[in-house]
Coordinates of N, CA and C in Angstrom, one line a residue:
M29 N 2.7 -28.4 -37.1 CA 2.1 -29.4 -36.4 C 1.7 -28.7 -34.7
P30 N 0.8 -29.4 -34.1 CA 0.8 -28.7 -32.7 C 1.7 -29.4 -31.8
S31 N 2.0 -28.4 -30.8 CA 2.8 -29.2 -30.0 C 1.9 -29.8 -29.0
R32 N 3.1 -30.9 -28.6 CA 2.3 -32.0 -27.5 C 2.6 -31.8 -26.1
M33 N 1.5 -31.7 -25.1 CA 2.0 -31.3 -23.9 C 2.7 -32.6 -23.2
S34 N 3.2 -32.1 -22.3 CA 4.2 -33.4 -21.6 C 3.3 -33.8 -20.6
V35 N 3.3 -35.3 -20.2 CA 2.5 -35.8 -19.0 C 2.4 -35.0 -17.7
A36 N 3.6 -34.6 -17.3 CA 3.7 -33.3 -16.3 C 2.6 -32.0 -16.6
D37 N 3.1 -31.6 -17.5 CA 2.2 -30.7 -18.1 C 0.6 -30.8 -18.0
R38 N 0.1 -31.7 -18.5 CA -1.1 -32.3 -18.5 C -1.6 -32.5 -17.0
R39 N -0.8 -33.4 -16.1 CA -1.1 -33.6 -14.7 C -1.2 -32.1 -14.1
S40 N -0.2 -31.0 -14.5 CA -0.3 -29.9 -13.8 C -1.8 -29.0 -14.1
Q41 N -1.7 -29.3 -15.2 CA -3.1 -28.7 -15.8 C -4.4 -29.0 -15.4
R42 N -4.4 -30.5 -14.8 CA -5.3 -31.1 -14.2 C -5.6 -30.9 -12.7
L43 N -4.4 -30.7 -12.0 CA -4.1 -30.3 -10.6 C -4.9 -29.1 -10.8
A44 N -4.6 -28.2 -11.4 CA -5.5 -26.6 -11.5 C -6.8 -26.8 -11.5
Q45 N -7.1 -27.9 -12.3 CA -8.8 -27.7 -12.6 C -9.4 -28.1 -11.3
V46 N -8.5 -29.1 -10.5 CA -9.1 -29.7 -9.5 C -9.0 -28.6 -8.3
L47 N -8.3 -27.9 -8.0 CA -8.1 -26.7 -7.2 C -9.3 -25.7 -7.5
D48 N -9.2 -25.4 -8.7 CA -10.0 -24.5 -9.2 C -11.6 -24.9 -8.9
A49 N -11.9 -26.0 -8.9 CA -12.9 -26.5 -8.5 C -13.2 -26.6 -7.1
A50 N -12.4 -27.0 -6.4 CA -12.5 -26.9 -5.2 C -12.8 -25.8 -4.5
W51 N -12.1 -24.5 -5.2 CA -12.3 -23.3 -4.5 C -13.5 -22.9 -4.7
G52 N -14.0 -23.3 -6.2 CA -15.6 -22.4 -6.3 C -16.3 -23.5 -5.6
I53 N -16.5 -24.6 -5.1 CA -17.4 -25.1 -4.2 C -17.3 -24.2 -2.7
A54 N -15.8 -24.2 -2.4 CA -15.7 -23.5 -1.0 C -16.3 -21.9 -1.3
A55 N -16.3 -21.1 -2.3 CA -17.2 -19.5 -2.5 C -18.3 -20.0 -2.4
E56 N -19.0 -21.1 -3.0 CA -20.3 -21.0 -2.9 C -21.2 -21.6 -1.6
S57 N -20.3 -22.2 -0.9 CA -21.0 -23.2 0.0 C -20.2 -23.3 1.4
G58 N -18.8 -22.8 1.4 CA -18.1 -22.7 2.1 C -17.1 -23.7 2.4
L59 N -16.1 -23.7 3.2 CA -14.7 -24.3 3.2 C -15.1 -26.3 3.3
T60 N -16.2 -26.2 4.3 CA -16.3 -27.6 4.6 C -17.3 -28.4 3.8
A61 N -18.0 -27.5 2.4 CA -18.9 -27.9 1.7 C -17.7 -28.8 0.9
V62 N -16.8 -28.4 0.6 CA -15.7 -29.4 -0.2 C -15.8 -30.6 -0.5
S63 N -16.3 -31.5 -1.6 CA -16.2 -32.7 -1.1 C -15.5 -33.4 -2.8
L64 N -14.9 -34.6 -2.1 CA -14.1 -35.2 -3.7 C -15.0 -35.5 -4.5
H65 N -16.1 -36.0 -4.3 CA -17.3 -36.1 -5.1 C -17.6 -35.2 -6.3
E66 N -17.8 -34.0 -5.6 CA -18.2 -33.0 -6.2 C -17.1 -31.9 -6.8
V67 N -16.3 -32.3 -6.4 CA -15.0 -31.8 -7.1 C -14.7 -32.3 -8.4
A68 N -14.6 -33.9 -8.4 CA -14.6 -34.8 -9.2 C -16.1 -34.3 -10.5
R69 N -17.2 -34.2 -9.9 CA -18.1 -34.1 -11.0 C -17.5 -32.8 -11.8
R70 N -17.6 -31.7 -11.1 CA -17.1 -30.5 -11.8 C -15.8 -30.6 -12.4
V71 N -14.8 -31.6 -12.6 CA -14.0 -31.4 -13.3 C -14.0 -32.3 -14.4
G72 N -15.0 -33.2 -14.2 CA -15.4 -34.2 -15.4 C -15.1 -35.7 -15.3
I73 N -14.4 -36.1 -14.2 CA -14.0 -37.1 -14.1 C -14.3 -37.8 -12.8
K74 N -14.0 -39.4 -12.8 CA -14.5 -39.9 -12.0 C -14.2 -39.9 -10.4
Q75 N -14.6 -40.0 -9.1 CA -13.8 -40.2 -8.3 C -12.8 -40.4 -8.4
P76 N -12.9 -42.1 -8.4 CA -11.4 -42.7 -7.9 C -10.2 -42.0 -9.1
S77 N -10.3 -41.5 -10.4 CA -9.6 -40.6 -11.0 C -8.8 -39.6 -10.2
L78 N -10.0 -39.1 -9.4 CA -9.6 -37.7 -8.3 C -8.4 -38.3 -7.6
Y79 N -8.0 -39.8 -7.2 CA -7.1 -39.7 -6.2 C -5.8 -40.1 -7.0
S80 N -5.7 -39.8 -8.1 CA -4.6 -39.5 -8.7 C -3.4 -38.3 -8.7
Y81 N -4.4 -37.2 -8.1 CA -4.2 -36.0 -7.8 C -3.9 -35.4 -6.3
V82 N -5.2 -36.0 -5.7 CA -4.9 -36.0 -4.0 C -5.5 -37.1 -3.6
S83 N -4.8 -37.6 -2.4 CA -5.2 -39.1 -2.0 C -6.4 -38.9 -0.8
S84 N -6.6 -37.6 -0.4 CA -7.9 -37.8 0.4 C -8.2 -36.3 0.6
K85 N -9.6 -36.1 1.2 CA -9.5 -34.8 1.7 C -9.1 -33.6 2.1
L86 N -8.2 -34.4 3.0 CA -7.2 -33.6 3.9 C -6.2 -33.4 3.0
D87 N -6.1 -34.1 1.9 CA -4.8 -33.7 0.9 C -4.8 -32.8 0.1
L88 N -6.1 -32.6 -0.4 CA -6.9 -31.6 -1.2 C -6.8 -30.4 -0.6
Y89 N -6.8 -30.4 0.8 CA -7.3 -29.1 1.6 C -5.4 -28.8 1.7
D90 N -4.8 -29.7 1.7 CA -3.3 -29.1 1.6 C -3.0 -28.6 0.3
A91 N -3.3 -29.1 -0.4 CA -2.9 -28.5 -1.9 C -3.8 -27.4 -1.9
M92 N -4.5 -26.8 -1.4 CA -5.5 -25.7 -1.7 C -4.5 -24.7 -0.7
F93 N -4.0 -25.2 0.4 CA -3.4 -24.4 1.4 C -2.0 -24.0 0.6
G94 N -1.3 -24.6 -0.2 CA 0.0 -24.6 -0.8 C -0.2 -23.7 -1.8
Q95 N -1.1 -24.0 -3.0 CA -1.6 -22.7 -3.7 C -1.9 -21.3 -3.3
A96 N -2.6 -21.4 -2.0 CA -2.9 -20.1 -1.7 C -2.1 -19.5 -1.1
Y97 N -0.9 -20.3 -0.3 CA 0.1 -19.3 -0.1 C 1.0 -18.9 -1.3
E98 N 1.5 -19.9 -1.9 CA 2.0 -19.7 -3.4 C 1.9 -18.0 -3.9
Q99 N 0.5 -18.3 -3.8 CA -0.3 -16.9 -4.6 C -0.1 -15.7 -3.6
L100 N -0.2 -15.8 -2.6 CA 0.0 -14.6 -1.5 C 1.7 -14.2 -1.6
L101 N 2.5 -15.4 -1.6 CA 3.9 -14.7 -1.7 C 4.0 -14.0 -3.0
A102 N 3.7 -14.7 -4.3 CA 3.8 -14.2 -5.7 C 3.5 -13.0 -5.6
G103 N 2.3 -12.3 -4.7 CA 2.1 -11.0 -4.9 C 3.0 -10.1 -3.9
L104 N 3.4 -10.8 -2.7 CA 4.4 -9.9 -2.2 C 6.0 -9.8 -2.8
D105 N 6.0 -10.5 -3.4 CA 7.2 -10.8 -4.3 C 7.4 -9.6 -5.1
A106 N 6.0 -9.6 -5.8 CA 5.9 -8.8 -7.0 C 6.0 -7.3 -6.6
A107 N 5.6 -7.1 -5.0 CA 5.5 -5.6 -5.2 C 6.7 -5.2 -4.5
V108 N 7.2 -4.1 -4.9 CA 8.5 -3.3 -4.7 C 8.8 -2.8 -3.4
P109 N 9.1 -3.3 -2.4 CA 9.3 -2.4 -1.1 C 9.9 -1.3 -1.1
H110 N 9.4 -0.5 -0.2 CA 10.3 0.8 0.0 C 9.7 1.3 1.2
G111 N 10.8 2.2 1.7 CA 10.3 3.2 2.8 C 11.2 2.5 4.0
T112 N 11.1 2.9 5.1 CA 11.5 1.9 6.5 C 11.0 0.7 6.2
A113 N 11.8 -0.1 7.4 CA 11.0 -1.1 7.9 C 9.7 -1.2 8.5
R114 N 9.9 -0.3 9.2 CA 7.9 -0.1 9.6 C 7.1 0.1 8.4
E115 N 7.3 1.0 7.6 CA 6.8 1.3 6.3 C 6.4 -0.2 5.8
Q116 N 7.7 -0.9 5.6 CA 7.7 -2.0 4.7 C 6.6 -3.5 5.6
L117 N 6.7 -3.2 7.0 CA 5.9 -4.3 7.4 C 4.4 -3.6 7.6
L118 N 4.2 -2.1 7.3 CA 2.8 -1.8 7.3 C 2.5 -2.3 5.6
Q119 N 2.9 -2.0 4.9 CA 2.9 -2.5 3.6 C 2.5 -4.1 3.4
L120 N 3.4 -5.0 3.8 CA 3.1 -6.0 4.0 C 1.9 -6.7 4.6
S121 N 1.4 -6.1 6.0 CA 0.3 -6.2 6.7 C -0.8 -6.2 6.0
R122 N -0.7 -4.8 4.9 CA -2.0 -4.6 4.2 C -2.1 -5.3 3.2
W123 N -1.3 -5.8 2.3 CA -1.0 -6.6 1.3 C -2.0 -8.2 1.9
V124 N -1.3 -8.5 3.1 CA -1.8 -9.5 3.9 C -3.3 -9.7 4.1
L125 N -3.7 -8.3 4.7 CA -5.0 -8.3 4.9 C -5.9 -8.4 3.6
D126 N -5.5 -7.4 3.0 CA -6.4 -7.4 1.6 C -6.2 -8.5 0.8
F127 N -5.5 -9.6 0.9 CA -5.2 -10.7 0.1 C -6.3 -11.9 0.9
A128 N -6.3 -11.9 2.1 CA -7.5 -12.4 3.2 C -8.8 -12.5 3.1
V129 N -9.2 -10.8 3.3 CA -10.7 -10.7 3.4 C -11.2 -10.6 1.8
S130 N -10.1 -10.5 0.6 CA -10.9 -10.8 -0.2 C -11.4 -12.2 -0.9
D131 N -11.1 -13.0 -0.1 CA -11.8 -14.4 -0.1 C -11.9 -15.5 0.9
P132 N -13.1 -15.2 1.8 CA -13.4 -15.5 3.3 C -12.9 -17.4 3.3
P133 N -13.2 -18.1 2.4 CA -12.8 -19.5 2.1 C -11.2 -19.9 2.7
R134 N -10.7 -18.6 1.8 CA -9.4 -19.0 1.6 C -8.6 -18.4 3.1
Q135 N -9.3 -17.2 3.4 CA -8.6 -17.0 4.7 C -8.9 -17.8 6.0
Q136 N -9.7 -18.4 5.8 CA -10.5 -20.0 7.1 C -9.3 -20.8 6.8
L137 N -9.0 -21.1 5.5 CA -8.0 -22.2 5.2 C -6.4 -21.8 5.9
L138 N -6.0 -20.7 5.4 CA -4.5 -20.2 5.7 C -4.5 -19.5 7.3
F139 N -5.8 -18.7 7.5 CA -5.1 -18.2 9.2 C -6.2 -19.0 10.1
Q140 N -7.1 -19.6 9.9 CA -7.9 -20.5 11.0 C -7.5 -21.6 11.0
R141 N -8.2 -22.8 11.8 CA -8.1 -24.0 12.2 C -9.4 -24.3 12.0
T142 N -10.3 -24.2 11.0 CA -12.0 -24.4 10.8 C -12.0 -26.0 10.4
I143 N -11.2 -26.5 9.7 CA -11.0 -28.2 9.4 C -10.5 -29.3 10.1
P144 N -11.5 -29.9 11.0 CA -11.0 -30.8 11.9 C -10.1 -31.8 10.9
G145 N -8.9 -31.8 11.9 CA -7.9 -32.9 11.2 C -7.1 -32.7 10.4
F146 N -7.1 -31.2 10.0 CA -6.4 -30.8 8.7 C -5.3 -30.1 9.5
E147 N -4.0 -30.4 9.0 CA -2.9 -29.9 9.4 C -1.7 -29.6 8.1
P148 N -1.3 -28.7 7.6 CA -0.6 -28.6 6.7 C 0.9 -29.4 6.6
S149 N 1.3 -30.1 5.2 CA 2.1 -30.9 5.0 C 3.2 -30.0 5.6
P150 N 4.5 -30.4 5.5 CA 5.7 -29.7 5.9 C 6.1 -28.9 4.7
R151 N 5.8 -29.5 3.7 CA 6.0 -28.8 2.2 C 5.4 -27.5 2.4
S152 N 3.8 -27.3 2.5 CA 2.9 -26.3 2.2 C 3.0 -25.3 3.3
Y153 N 3.6 -26.0 4.9 CA 3.8 -25.1 5.8 C 5.1 -24.4 5.6
A154 N 6.2 -25.2 4.9 CA 6.9 -24.5 4.6 C 6.9 -22.9 3.8
L155 N 6.0 -22.6 2.9 CA 5.2 -21.9 2.3 C 5.0 -20.4 3.4
A156 N 4.1 -21.2 4.5 CA 3.5 -20.3 5.1 C 4.7 -19.7 6.3
K157 N 5.8 -20.6 6.6 CA 6.8 -20.2 7.4 C 7.6 -19.3 6.6
R158 N 7.9 -19.3 5.3 CA 8.4 -17.7 4.6 C 7.5 -16.5 5.0
L159 N 6.3 -16.6 5.0 CA 5.6 -15.3 5.5 C 5.8 -14.9 6.7
I160 N 6.2 -15.5 7.9 CA 6.3 -15.8 9.2 C 7.8 -14.7 9.2
D161 N 8.9 -16.1 8.5 CA 10.2 -15.5 8.2 C 10.2 -13.9 8.0
R162 N 9.7 -13.7 7.2 CA 9.7 -12.2 6.1 C 9.1 -11.3 7.3
T163 N 8.1 -11.7 7.8 CA 7.4 -10.6 9.0 C 8.3 -10.3 10.0
M164 N 9.1 -11.5 10.7 CA 10.2 -11.6 11.5 C 11.2 -10.7 11.6
S165 N 11.6 -10.4 10.0 CA 12.9 -9.7 9.8 C 12.5 -8.5 9.8
L166 N 11.2 -8.0 9.4 CA 10.9 -6.7 9.2 C 10.6 -5.9 10.7
L167 N 10.1 -7.1 11.5 CA 10.1 -6.5 13.0 C 11.0 -6.8 13.6
S168 N 12.3 -7.1 13.3 CA 13.6 -7.4 13.9 C 14.2 -5.9 13.6
A169 N 14.1 -5.5 12.4 CA 14.7 -4.4 11.8 C 14.2 -2.8 12.5

């Protein structure tokens, strides 16, 4: 008997598809080209259905921001720090730089303010703050 996905798992999977579509648009045409209509089309749903995953275009950018910071932090957490605090700071800096330049739209969303009216939610900004705190800790050491 095939296992059934829970509602939460299906929702999570669909949100991942929404974010993948948004990042695909951003990679092809730039971050400002992301539209709810095009995201819905690429995911294969009607635009009103998209509102059960994101409430607005700015909410979509917030979800993208949070996802990107989760990916960045996961990569940093997977790396085994070694050496002095200075050497660890250089490793962290290299990782963040490589992460940023590997995807220009992601770099714009995380480290520039190119989207008018976009400000990360407290939940998403808390992820960015984790990077700041980690960097500050190494700078203090």
